[in-house]
Amino acid sequence: MANKIALITGASRGLGRNMALHLARRGVDIIGTYRSSSAEAEGLKQEIEAIGGNAAMLALDVTDIAQFPAFADHVVQTLKARFDQERFDFLVNNAGVGIAANFADITPDEFDTLVAAHLRGPVFLTQRLLPRIKDGGRILNVSSGFARFTLPGYSVYAALKAAIEVMSRFMAVELGERQIRVNAIAPGAIATDFGGGAVRDNEAVNAFVAQGIALGRVGLPDDIGGAVAAILSDEMGWANGTTFDISGGQML
Ligand code: NDP
Protein backbone atom coordinates (compact mmCIF):
# COMPACT_ATOMS: atom_id res chain seq x y z
CA MET A 1 0.00 0.00 0.00
CA ALA A 2 1.25 3.50 -0.83
CA ASN A 3 2.44 5.71 2.00
CA LYS A 4 0.15 8.46 3.16
CA ILE A 5 1.11 11.96 2.03
CA ALA A 6 0.94 15.16 4.11
CA LEU A 7 1.10 18.65 2.62
CA ILE A 8 2.39 21.04 5.29
CA THR A 9 2.60 24.80 4.69
CA GLY A 10 5.52 26.61 6.31
CA ALA A 11 7.55 23.42 6.65
CA SER A 12 10.93 25.13 6.28
CA ARG A 13 11.22 26.16 9.94
CA GLY A 14 9.70 25.85 13.39
CA LEU A 15 6.57 23.82 14.00
CA GLY A 16 5.93 22.86 10.37
CA ARG A 17 9.43 21.46 10.03
CA ASN A 18 9.05 19.47 13.23
CA MET A 19 5.63 18.13 12.18
CA ALA A 20 7.19 16.96 8.91
CA LEU A 21 9.93 15.06 10.73
CA HIS A 22 7.53 13.36 13.16
CA LEU A 23 5.18 12.35 10.34
CA ALA A 24 8.08 11.12 8.19
CA ARG A 25 9.28 8.93 11.09
CA ARG A 26 5.83 7.32 11.00
CA GLY A 27 6.15 6.59 7.30
CA VAL A 28 4.17 9.55 5.95
CA ASP A 29 5.53 11.16 2.77
CA ILE A 30 5.87 14.93 2.91
CA ILE A 31 5.13 17.80 0.55
CA GLY A 32 6.42 20.80 2.45
CA THR A 33 6.20 24.44 1.48
CA TYR A 34 8.56 27.31 2.11
CA ARG A 35 8.32 31.01 1.33
CA SER A 36 11.85 32.41 1.71
CA SER A 37 13.86 29.69 3.51
CA SER A 38 14.74 27.53 0.50
CA ALA A 39 18.02 26.29 2.02
CA GLU A 40 16.23 25.21 5.21
CA ALA A 41 13.58 23.47 3.10
CA GLU A 42 16.27 21.59 1.18
CA GLY A 43 17.90 20.65 4.51
CA LEU A 44 14.58 19.24 5.75
CA LYS A 45 14.18 17.21 2.55
CA GLN A 46 17.63 15.72 3.04
CA GLU A 47 16.95 15.00 6.71
CA ILE A 48 13.73 13.16 5.82
CA GLU A 49 15.49 11.19 3.08
CA ALA A 50 18.26 10.28 5.53
CA ILE A 51 15.71 8.53 7.75
CA GLY A 52 14.32 6.66 4.74
CA GLY A 53 11.38 8.96 4.01
CA ASN A 54 10.23 10.81 0.89
CA ALA A 55 9.83 14.57 0.65
CA ALA A 56 9.33 17.33 -1.89
CA MET A 57 9.58 21.03 -1.10
CA LEU A 58 7.55 23.62 -3.04
CA ALA A 59 7.61 27.42 -2.92
CA LEU A 60 4.43 29.14 -1.72
CA ASP A 61 3.48 32.47 -0.21
CA VAL A 62 0.15 31.86 1.52
CA THR A 63 -0.64 35.59 1.53
CA ASP A 64 -0.66 35.69 -2.29
CA ILE A 65 -3.79 33.90 -3.43
CA ALA A 66 -2.96 34.67 -7.09
CA GLN A 67 -0.23 32.00 -6.75
CA PHE A 68 -2.66 29.29 -5.68
CA PRO A 69 -3.74 27.97 -9.12
CA ALA A 70 -0.11 27.51 -10.22
CA PHE A 71 0.76 26.05 -6.81
CA ALA A 72 -2.09 23.53 -7.10
CA ASP A 73 -0.76 22.53 -10.55
CA HIS A 74 2.69 22.12 -9.02
CA VAL A 75 1.21 19.88 -6.33
CA VAL A 76 -0.50 17.73 -8.97
CA GLN A 77 2.76 17.36 -10.92
CA THR A 78 4.69 16.56 -7.75
CA LEU A 79 2.16 13.96 -6.64
CA LYS A 80 2.44 12.24 -10.01
CA ALA A 81 6.18 12.52 -10.56
CA ARG A 82 7.44 11.92 -7.00
CA PHE A 83 4.77 9.76 -5.40
CA ASP A 84 2.84 8.22 -8.32
CA GLN A 85 -0.40 9.53 -6.76
CA GLU A 86 -3.21 11.85 -7.81
CA ARG A 87 -4.27 12.97 -4.34
CA PHE A 88 -2.82 13.45 -0.87
CA ASP A 89 -4.12 12.53 2.59
CA PHE A 90 -3.41 15.36 5.03
CA LEU A 91 -3.36 19.14 4.63
CA VAL A 92 -1.78 21.06 7.52
CA ASN A 93 -2.36 24.83 7.32
CA ASN A 94 0.60 25.84 9.49
CA ALA A 95 2.41 28.76 7.81
CA GLY A 96 2.10 32.01 9.68
CA VAL A 97 3.71 35.15 11.02
CA GLY A 98 3.61 36.78 14.44
CA ILE A 99 3.22 40.54 14.50
CA ALA A 100 3.12 41.92 18.02
CA ALA A 101 1.20 45.20 18.07
CA ASN A 102 -1.12 46.62 20.66
CA PHE A 103 -4.72 47.22 19.63
CA ALA A 104 -4.22 50.99 19.90
CA ASP A 105 -1.28 50.90 17.48
CA ILE A 106 -1.87 48.16 14.90
CA THR A 107 -1.81 49.51 11.35
CA PRO A 108 -4.05 48.58 8.41
CA ASP A 109 -1.02 47.03 6.66
CA GLU A 110 -0.22 44.83 9.68
CA PHE A 111 -3.89 43.89 9.94
CA ASP A 112 -4.02 42.95 6.23
CA THR A 113 -0.83 40.86 6.49
CA LEU A 114 -2.23 38.94 9.45
CA VAL A 115 -5.58 38.34 7.74
CA ALA A 116 -3.84 37.20 4.56
CA ALA A 117 -1.55 34.76 6.38
CA HIS A 118 -3.89 33.37 9.02
CA LEU A 119 -7.37 33.39 7.46
CA ARG A 120 -7.62 34.33 3.78
CA GLY A 121 -4.62 32.15 2.84
CA PRO A 122 -5.72 28.97 4.64
CA VAL A 123 -9.32 29.36 3.44
CA PHE A 124 -8.58 29.81 -0.25
CA LEU A 125 -5.60 27.45 -0.33
CA THR A 126 -7.73 24.71 1.19
CA GLN A 127 -10.57 25.50 -1.21
CA ARG A 128 -8.15 25.23 -4.15
CA LEU A 129 -6.63 21.96 -2.92
CA LEU A 130 -9.89 20.25 -1.91
CA PRO A 131 -10.14 18.23 -5.15
CA ARG A 132 -6.64 16.89 -4.45
CA ILE A 133 -7.39 15.71 -0.88
CA LYS A 134 -8.46 12.09 -0.68
CA ASP A 135 -11.95 11.24 0.54
CA GLY A 136 -11.35 10.15 4.15
CA GLY A 137 -8.40 12.56 4.42
CA ARG A 138 -7.73 15.15 7.10
CA ILE A 139 -7.30 18.88 7.32
CA LEU A 140 -5.54 20.33 10.36
CA ASN A 141 -5.57 24.09 10.89
CA VAL A 142 -3.07 25.67 13.26
CA SER A 143 -4.71 28.02 15.76
CA SER A 144 -3.09 29.36 18.94
CA GLY A 145 -3.61 29.40 22.69
CA PHE A 146 -4.29 33.10 22.17
CA ALA A 147 -7.74 32.13 20.90
CA ARG A 148 -8.44 31.02 24.52
CA PHE A 149 -6.29 33.26 26.78
CA THR A 150 -5.17 36.84 26.59
CA LEU A 151 -1.90 38.76 26.83
CA PRO A 152 -1.28 42.26 25.41
CA GLY A 153 -0.06 42.62 21.82
CA TYR A 154 -1.89 39.95 19.91
CA SER A 155 -5.52 41.08 19.54
CA VAL A 156 -5.84 40.80 15.75
CA TYR A 157 -3.68 37.67 15.51
CA ALA A 158 -5.72 36.00 18.27
CA ALA A 159 -9.04 36.99 16.72
CA LEU A 160 -7.92 35.39 13.44
CA LYS A 161 -6.87 32.20 15.23
CA ALA A 162 -10.31 32.11 16.86
CA ALA A 163 -11.77 32.53 13.37
CA ILE A 164 -9.86 29.56 11.99
CA GLU A 165 -11.14 27.40 14.86
CA VAL A 166 -14.73 28.35 13.98
CA MET A 167 -13.95 27.86 10.29
CA SER A 168 -12.66 24.36 11.06
CA ARG A 169 -16.03 23.37 12.54
CA PHE A 170 -17.95 24.58 9.50
CA MET A 171 -15.47 22.86 7.19
CA ALA A 172 -15.92 19.63 9.16
CA VAL A 173 -19.70 19.81 8.68
CA GLU A 174 -19.50 20.55 4.97
CA LEU A 175 -16.73 18.06 4.19
CA GLY A 176 -18.20 15.23 6.25
CA GLU A 177 -19.91 13.81 3.17
CA ARG A 178 -16.42 13.12 1.82
CA GLN A 179 -15.35 11.67 5.21
CA ILE A 180 -12.74 14.42 5.49
CA ARG A 181 -12.05 15.25 9.15
CA VAL A 182 -11.22 18.87 9.93
CA ASN A 183 -9.67 19.83 13.24
CA ALA A 184 -7.48 22.56 14.69
CA ILE A 185 -4.60 22.57 17.14
CA ALA A 186 -4.00 25.42 19.53
CA PRO A 187 -0.34 25.35 20.62
CA GLY A 188 0.68 27.37 23.64
CA ALA A 189 3.92 29.34 23.52
CA ILE A 190 6.59 27.31 21.73
CA ALA A 191 10.29 28.12 21.38
CA THR A 192 10.66 28.85 17.64
CA ASP A 193 11.60 31.85 15.47
CA PHE A 194 7.98 32.99 15.78
CA GLY A 195 7.49 36.60 16.90
CA GLY A 196 11.22 37.27 16.59
CA GLY A 197 12.06 34.18 18.66
CA ALA A 198 11.25 35.96 21.97
CA VAL A 199 9.90 32.87 23.76
CA ARG A 200 13.09 30.96 22.89
CA ASP A 201 15.74 33.68 23.08
CA ASN A 202 14.58 36.28 25.61
CA GLU A 203 15.21 34.90 29.11
CA ALA A 204 12.71 37.22 30.78
CA VAL A 205 9.95 36.37 28.29
CA ASN A 206 10.76 32.67 28.54
CA ALA A 207 10.57 32.74 32.36
CA PHE A 208 7.38 34.81 32.38
CA VAL A 209 5.64 32.43 29.96
CA ALA A 210 6.93 29.31 31.75
CA GLN A 211 5.44 30.40 35.11
CA GLY A 212 2.01 30.48 33.44
CA ILE A 213 2.29 26.88 32.24
CA ALA A 214 1.25 24.04 34.55
CA LEU A 215 4.20 21.91 33.44
CA GLY A 216 6.60 24.74 34.26
CA ARG A 217 8.39 25.33 30.96
CA VAL A 218 7.68 26.72 27.50
CA GLY A 219 6.82 24.28 24.73
CA LEU A 220 9.40 22.88 22.31
CA PRO A 221 8.77 22.05 18.64
CA ASP A 222 8.80 18.32 19.47
CA ASP A 223 5.85 18.88 21.81
CA ILE A 224 3.79 19.95 18.78
CA GLY A 225 5.24 17.78 16.00
CA GLY A 226 4.63 14.61 18.00
CA ALA A 227 1.10 15.68 18.86
CA VAL A 228 0.30 16.42 15.22
CA ALA A 229 1.57 13.01 14.12
CA ALA A 230 -0.66 11.44 16.78
CA ILE A 231 -3.70 13.53 15.80
CA LEU A 232 -3.27 12.52 12.16
CA SER A 233 -2.98 8.81 13.03
CA ASP A 234 -5.73 6.35 12.15
CA GLU A 235 -6.58 5.97 15.85
CA MET A 236 -7.69 9.63 15.98
CA GLY A 237 -10.09 9.29 13.07
CA TRP A 238 -13.19 9.92 15.16
CA ALA A 239 -11.96 13.38 16.23
CA ASN A 240 -13.70 15.89 14.00
CA GLY A 241 -14.56 19.58 14.19
CA THR A 242 -12.59 20.09 17.38
CA THR A 243 -9.60 22.05 18.62
CA PHE A 244 -6.81 20.32 20.51
CA ASP A 245 -5.19 22.56 23.12
CA ILE A 246 -1.51 21.56 23.22
CA SER A 247 0.05 23.97 25.65
CA GLY A 248 1.34 22.02 28.64
CA GLY A 249 -1.59 23.61 30.47
CA GLN A 250 -0.91 27.29 29.71
CA MET A 251 -2.94 29.91 31.60
CA LEU A 252 -5.50 27.42 32.86
P1 NDP B 1 8.24 30.16 12.56
O1 NDP B 1 8.43 31.64 12.42
O2 NDP B 1 9.27 29.37 13.26
O3 NDP B 1 8.04 29.50 11.11
C1 NDP B 1 7.09 30.05 10.23
C2 NDP B 1 6.99 29.21 8.99
O4 NDP B 1 5.91 29.75 8.21
C3 NDP B 1 8.22 29.24 8.13
O5 NDP B 1 8.38 27.98 7.52
C4 NDP B 1 7.91 30.31 7.08
O6 NDP B 1 8.51 30.07 5.83
C5 NDP B 1 6.42 30.12 6.93
N1 NDP B 1 5.76 31.35 6.48
C6 NDP B 1 5.70 32.54 7.11
N2 NDP B 1 5.00 33.41 6.37
C7 NDP B 1 4.62 32.74 5.26
C8 NDP B 1 3.88 33.10 4.11
N3 NDP B 1 3.38 34.33 3.93
N4 NDP B 1 3.66 32.16 3.16
C9 NDP B 1 4.15 30.91 3.33
N5 NDP B 1 4.88 30.51 4.36
C10 NDP B 1 5.11 31.44 5.32
O7 NDP B 1 6.81 30.00 13.25
P2 NDP B 1 6.18 28.74 14.02
O8 NDP B 1 6.65 27.51 13.41
O9 NDP B 1 6.34 28.96 15.47
O10 NDP B 1 4.62 28.96 13.69
C11 NDP B 1 3.91 28.08 12.87
C12 NDP B 1 2.42 28.25 13.13
O11 NDP B 1 2.15 28.00 14.50
C13 NDP B 1 1.89 29.66 12.83
O12 NDP B 1 0.62 29.56 12.22
C14 NDP B 1 1.77 30.28 14.21
O13 NDP B 1 0.77 31.28 14.23
C15 NDP B 1 1.39 29.06 15.03
N6 NDP B 1 1.66 29.15 16.46
C16 NDP B 1 2.94 29.32 16.93
C17 NDP B 1 3.18 29.40 18.29
C18 NDP B 1 4.53 29.60 18.87
O14 NDP B 1 4.62 29.97 20.04
N7 NDP B 1 5.60 29.38 18.13
C19 NDP B 1 2.06 29.27 19.25
C20 NDP B 1 0.77 29.05 18.66
C21 NDP B 1 0.60 29.00 17.31
P3 NDP B 1 9.90 30.76 5.34
O15 NDP B 1 10.86 30.74 6.47
O16 NDP B 1 10.32 29.87 4.20
O17 NDP B 1 9.56 32.15 4.89
XYZ file of C-alpha atoms in Angstrom, residues 1-171:
171
model
C 0.000 0.000 0.000
C 1.255 3.500 -0.831
C 2.440 5.710 2.000
C 0.146 8.459 3.160
C 1.114 11.960 2.028
C 0.941 15.155 4.106
C 1.104 18.653 2.621
C 2.390 21.040 5.295
C 2.599 24.800 4.694
C 5.516 26.606 6.315
C 7.551 23.419 6.651
C 10.927 25.131 6.285
C 11.224 26.162 9.936
C 9.696 25.854 13.393
C 6.568 23.820 14.005
C 5.935 22.864 10.371
C 9.431 21.461 10.030
C 9.046 19.474 13.233
C 5.628 18.127 12.180
C 7.189 16.960 8.906
C 9.929 15.060 10.733
C 7.529 13.361 13.159
C 5.176 12.355 10.341
C 8.080 11.116 8.195
C 9.276 8.931 11.088
C 5.829 7.319 11.003
C 6.145 6.588 7.299
C 4.171 9.553 5.951
C 5.526 11.158 2.771
C 5.869 14.933 2.907
C 5.127 17.797 0.548
C 6.417 20.800 2.455
C 6.198 24.437 1.478
C 8.563 27.313 2.110
C 8.319 31.008 1.331
C 11.849 32.406 1.713
C 13.856 29.687 3.511
C 14.737 27.535 0.498
C 18.024 26.285 2.019
C 16.229 25.209 5.208
C 13.583 23.469 3.097
C 16.265 21.587 1.177
C 17.896 20.654 4.509
C 14.583 19.239 5.746
C 14.175 17.213 2.548
C 17.626 15.716 3.044
C 16.953 14.998 6.713
C 13.730 13.163 5.816
C 15.489 11.192 3.084
C 18.260 10.278 5.532
C 15.705 8.525 7.747
C 14.318 6.656 4.741
C 11.376 8.961 4.010
C 10.232 10.812 0.889
C 9.828 14.565 0.647
C 9.333 17.333 -1.890
C 9.579 21.034 -1.103
C 7.546 23.622 -3.042
C 7.612 27.420 -2.923
C 4.435 29.135 -1.717
C 3.477 32.472 -0.212
C 0.146 31.864 1.516
C -0.635 35.589 1.531
C -0.658 35.695 -2.291
C -3.790 33.900 -3.433
C -2.965 34.670 -7.089
C -0.234 31.999 -6.750
C -2.657 29.293 -5.678
C -3.742 27.968 -9.119
C -0.106 27.506 -10.217
C 0.762 26.049 -6.809
C -2.087 23.533 -7.103
C -0.763 22.529 -10.549
C 2.692 22.118 -9.021
C 1.209 19.877 -6.327
C -0.495 17.725 -8.974
C 2.763 17.361 -10.924
C 4.687 16.557 -7.750
C 2.164 13.959 -6.642
C 2.440 12.238 -10.012
C 6.175 12.523 -10.558
C 7.437 11.924 -6.999
C 4.773 9.764 -5.402
C 2.835 8.222 -8.324
C -0.400 9.526 -6.761
C -3.207 11.855 -7.806
C -4.271 12.972 -4.336
C -2.823 13.445 -0.873
C -4.120 12.533 2.593
C -3.408 15.358 5.032
C -3.358 19.143 4.633
C -1.783 21.064 7.520
C -2.360 24.831 7.324
C 0.597 25.845 9.488
C 2.410 28.758 7.805
C 2.098 32.009 9.677
C 3.709 35.150 11.024
C 3.605 36.776 14.436
C 3.223 40.537 14.500
C 3.118 41.918 18.024
C 1.200 45.203 18.074
C -1.120 46.623 20.662
C -4.718 47.221 19.628
C -4.219 50.986 19.897
C -1.277 50.899 17.482
C -1.873 48.163 14.905
C -1.809 49.512 11.350
C -4.048 48.583 8.408
C -1.021 47.030 6.660
C -0.219 44.832 9.677
C -3.892 43.895 9.938
C -4.020 42.954 6.233
C -0.834 40.864 6.492
C -2.225 38.941 9.452
C -5.585 38.343 7.736
C -3.840 37.198 4.555
C -1.554 34.765 6.384
C -3.886 33.372 9.023
C -7.368 33.391 7.456
C -7.615 34.330 3.777
C -4.621 32.147 2.837
C -5.718 28.970 4.645
C -9.325 29.357 3.438
C -8.585 29.806 -0.252
C -5.603 27.449 -0.329
C -7.729 24.711 1.195
C -10.565 25.501 -1.211
C -8.151 25.234 -4.149
C -6.626 21.960 -2.915
C -9.890 20.246 -1.914
C -10.141 18.228 -5.149
C -6.639 16.893 -4.453
C -7.392 15.706 -0.883
C -8.463 12.087 -0.677
C -11.952 11.242 0.543
C -11.349 10.153 4.146
C -8.404 12.556 4.419
C -7.731 15.155 7.096
C -7.303 18.884 7.323
C -5.542 20.332 10.364
C -5.572 24.092 10.892
C -3.069 25.673 13.259
C -4.705 28.019 15.757
C -3.088 29.365 18.938
C -3.613 29.395 22.687
C -4.289 33.098 22.174
C -7.742 32.130 20.902
C -8.441 31.021 24.520
C -6.291 33.261 26.777
C -5.173 36.839 26.587
C -1.903 38.764 26.826
C -1.282 42.260 25.411
C -0.062 42.620 21.823
C -1.889 39.946 19.914
C -5.517 41.080 19.543
C -5.837 40.799 15.753
C -3.677 37.673 15.513
C -5.719 36.003 18.268
C -9.037 36.992 16.716
C -7.919 35.395 13.441
C -6.866 32.203 15.230
C -10.311 32.107 16.862
C -11.767 32.534 13.372
C -9.856 29.559 11.985
C -11.138 27.403 14.858
C -14.730 28.346 13.977
C -13.947 27.865 10.289
C -12.659 24.364 11.061
C -16.033 23.367 12.537
C -17.952 24.582 9.495
C -15.469 22.864 7.191
